[in-house]
Amino acid sequence: MSRFVRASKYRHVFGQTGKKEYGIDNIKVTNSAWDTNVVAASAKYISINWNSSGGGAFAILPLPSPFTGLPHGLPTKIPDIIPLARSHTATVLDTDWSPFNDSIVASGAEDGKVMIWKVDDSTFEGWGHEHWEPHDLDPVARIEVSPKRVGQVLFHPTAEHVLATSTGDHLVKLWDLGSPEQARSVLHGHGDAIQSLTFNPNGNLVVTTCRDRKIRIFDPRAGGDAVRVAEGHGGIKGARVVWMGDKDTIATTGFSKMSDRQVGIWETGSLNNMKMTTIDQTSGVLMPFWSDNNILFLAGKGDGNIRYFEWENETLFPLSEYKSSEPQRGMCFLPRRALNVSECEIARAYKIAASSVEAIAFIVPRKADSFQSDIYPPAPSAEPALTAGEFFSGKNAPAKLVSLENGAISSGPPPSAVPSPAPVPTRTTSISAPAPAPAQAPAPAPVSIPRPEILSPATSFRPEPSTPATPMSRSQSTAGNDELAALKSDNEKLLAELRESREKIRNLELQVETAKANARKAAALLNA
């Protein structure tokens, strides 16, 4: 046995549940067998897929805290009848909160529709008091996504009003909520039901897991085909994926052919498997969550436990385990910008049990009163880096980060157009000449589109109306039409050049990977 203990500031992290009166009781969780997290949270509210009759619904509740009681004076045991978001005609399968507005939530359901909702604090006034009558919420936007179900909804991490959906016809569609009449990008190639999807931190790549046992990475603005495809876990049940921050790695959970629960680490440049670890043989799906403290949390459906690991030196080191006798039906994590830094809280989970919501704070045990900068890297901020129009026109921008000490906004690392290949770790140490870097693709000129505002119920988002223009003469109108046609032609040429350049980059990356593989083989022969 080694005499040395690995140094880590997170080695003693522990999970702390708030008092029972700080949680929410008497919730009615959906009975749907569709595999999602059931719950989602913003910095102000929490949404829960609800068990309701006469169509689909989900509940929106104030955010509980493990350190204080519920806001608005709400009782721990909520009323039997509460206001719900009810406009779907079939079971709600998934919800997600906007990263830039804590009052905006999207929902997807079996009826093939996505709806956008805006919450007001007045919704929670007078709950359970005498003469109080619950009034259901109305959506501010409706999107006809698919004739089949919408299994997952996911907001873009850096571009405002961009939403991704997965559908029952095995497609991922990206939408501009300012003009939702038609999907702006459609990602195809899945051979079966899509089980999970996520963006990388800058939002220019999408990774999915599928029931056909494959992992796919897409560049959604370069076309509908996957830029990387790899064989994932051997079992078909419940594969999930999460991007490991700004690293060139993703983590997946799934099952082996022998039904062992596994966690795998994959390098995104070539989708080579770096590590595959067997967790146990329990049947519940493992839900992975990544924290920018380099910690991977694993929560199993039907388990009462939450395992967490630290990723360091391309190795997953087990830290500890939160244990509970009450199994969880679903789970989500709080945005890091809303953590309680005075309590040294580095992550917070919201656990859905049989009829209750528990807030679990993961705390670094320290006695210092000052801000602990070493355990609080900058968090994703509530300020978007791009508009929807800029994103779909091809513009890239790093995510905006916020300091948890003073609220200062900064920019994250610059985004890359496609995943850069990295060599797979081997036992043999070799030195090879550096491969040439691929040329950068020319970016098209960004198109400026006004930011839509969500103010009142409507059928869809609409940009603010512009000031009426002065009437033009026929000659001015003809000249304007000619200029517009010329601009459209130039834009089409730039887009074509961009697609060709990205294709060349992908080909160059494949050549680099081949050269590196040959170099490793040659080094292995020389060292043999």
Short mmCIF file of N, CA and C in Angstrom, two decimals, residues 426-432 515-528:
data_model
loop_
_atom_site.label_atom_id
_atom_site.label_comp_id
_atom_site.label_asym_id
_atom_site.label_seq_id
_atom_site.Cartn_x
_atom_site.Cartn_y
_atom_site.Cartn_z
N THR A 426 -0.39 6.16 -24.30
CA THR A 426 0.12 4.81 -24.46
C THR A 426 1.20 4.56 -23.43
N ARG A 427 1.57 3.28 -23.26
CA ARG A 427 2.62 2.93 -22.31
C ARG A 427 4.00 3.33 -22.81
N THR A 428 4.15 3.46 -24.12
CA THR A 428 5.45 3.77 -24.70
C THR A 428 5.64 5.27 -24.78
N THR A 429 6.79 5.75 -24.36
CA THR A 429 7.12 7.16 -24.46
C THR A 429 7.89 7.39 -25.74
N SER A 430 7.43 8.29 -26.57
CA SER A 430 8.09 8.54 -27.85
C SER A 430 8.08 10.02 -28.13
N ILE A 431 9.02 10.43 -29.00
CA ILE A 431 9.13 11.82 -29.41
C ILE A 431 8.98 11.87 -30.91
N SER A 432 8.09 12.70 -31.40
CA SER A 432 7.88 12.81 -32.83
C SER A 432 7.80 14.27 -33.20
N ALA A 515 -0.84 10.43 -39.15
CA ALA A 515 0.61 10.63 -39.00
C ALA A 515 1.05 10.34 -37.58
N LYS A 516 0.25 10.80 -36.60
CA LYS A 516 0.61 10.55 -35.21
C LYS A 516 0.54 9.06 -34.88
N ALA A 517 -0.47 8.39 -35.40
CA ALA A 517 -0.58 6.94 -35.16
C ALA A 517 0.62 6.21 -35.74
N ASN A 518 1.03 6.60 -36.97
CA ASN A 518 2.21 5.97 -37.57
C ASN A 518 3.46 6.26 -36.76
N ALA A 519 3.56 7.49 -36.23
CA ALA A 519 4.73 7.84 -35.41
C ALA A 519 4.78 7.00 -34.14
N ARG A 520 3.61 6.79 -33.53
CA ARG A 520 3.59 5.96 -32.31
C ARG A 520 3.98 4.53 -32.62
N LYS A 521 3.50 4.00 -33.75
CA LYS A 521 3.87 2.63 -34.12
C LYS A 521 5.37 2.51 -34.36
N ALA A 522 5.94 3.52 -35.07
CA ALA A 522 7.37 3.49 -35.34
C ALA A 522 8.18 3.56 -34.04
N ALA A 523 7.73 4.42 -33.12
CA ALA A 523 8.44 4.54 -31.84
C ALA A 523 8.36 3.24 -31.05
N ALA A 524 7.20 2.58 -31.10
CA ALA A 524 7.06 1.31 -30.39
C ALA A 524 7.99 0.25 -30.95
N LEU A 525 8.15 0.23 -32.30
CA LEU A 525 9.06 -0.74 -32.92
C LEU A 525 10.51 -0.45 -32.55
N LEU A 526 10.86 0.85 -32.49
CA LEU A 526 12.23 1.21 -32.14
C LEU A 526 12.55 0.87 -30.69
N ASN A 527 11.56 1.01 -29.82
CA ASN A 527 11.80 0.73 -28.40
C ASN A 527 11.67 -0.74 -28.05
N ALA A 528 11.16 -1.53 -29.00
CA ALA A 528 10.96 -2.96 -28.71
C ALA A 528 12.30 -3.68 -28.61
#
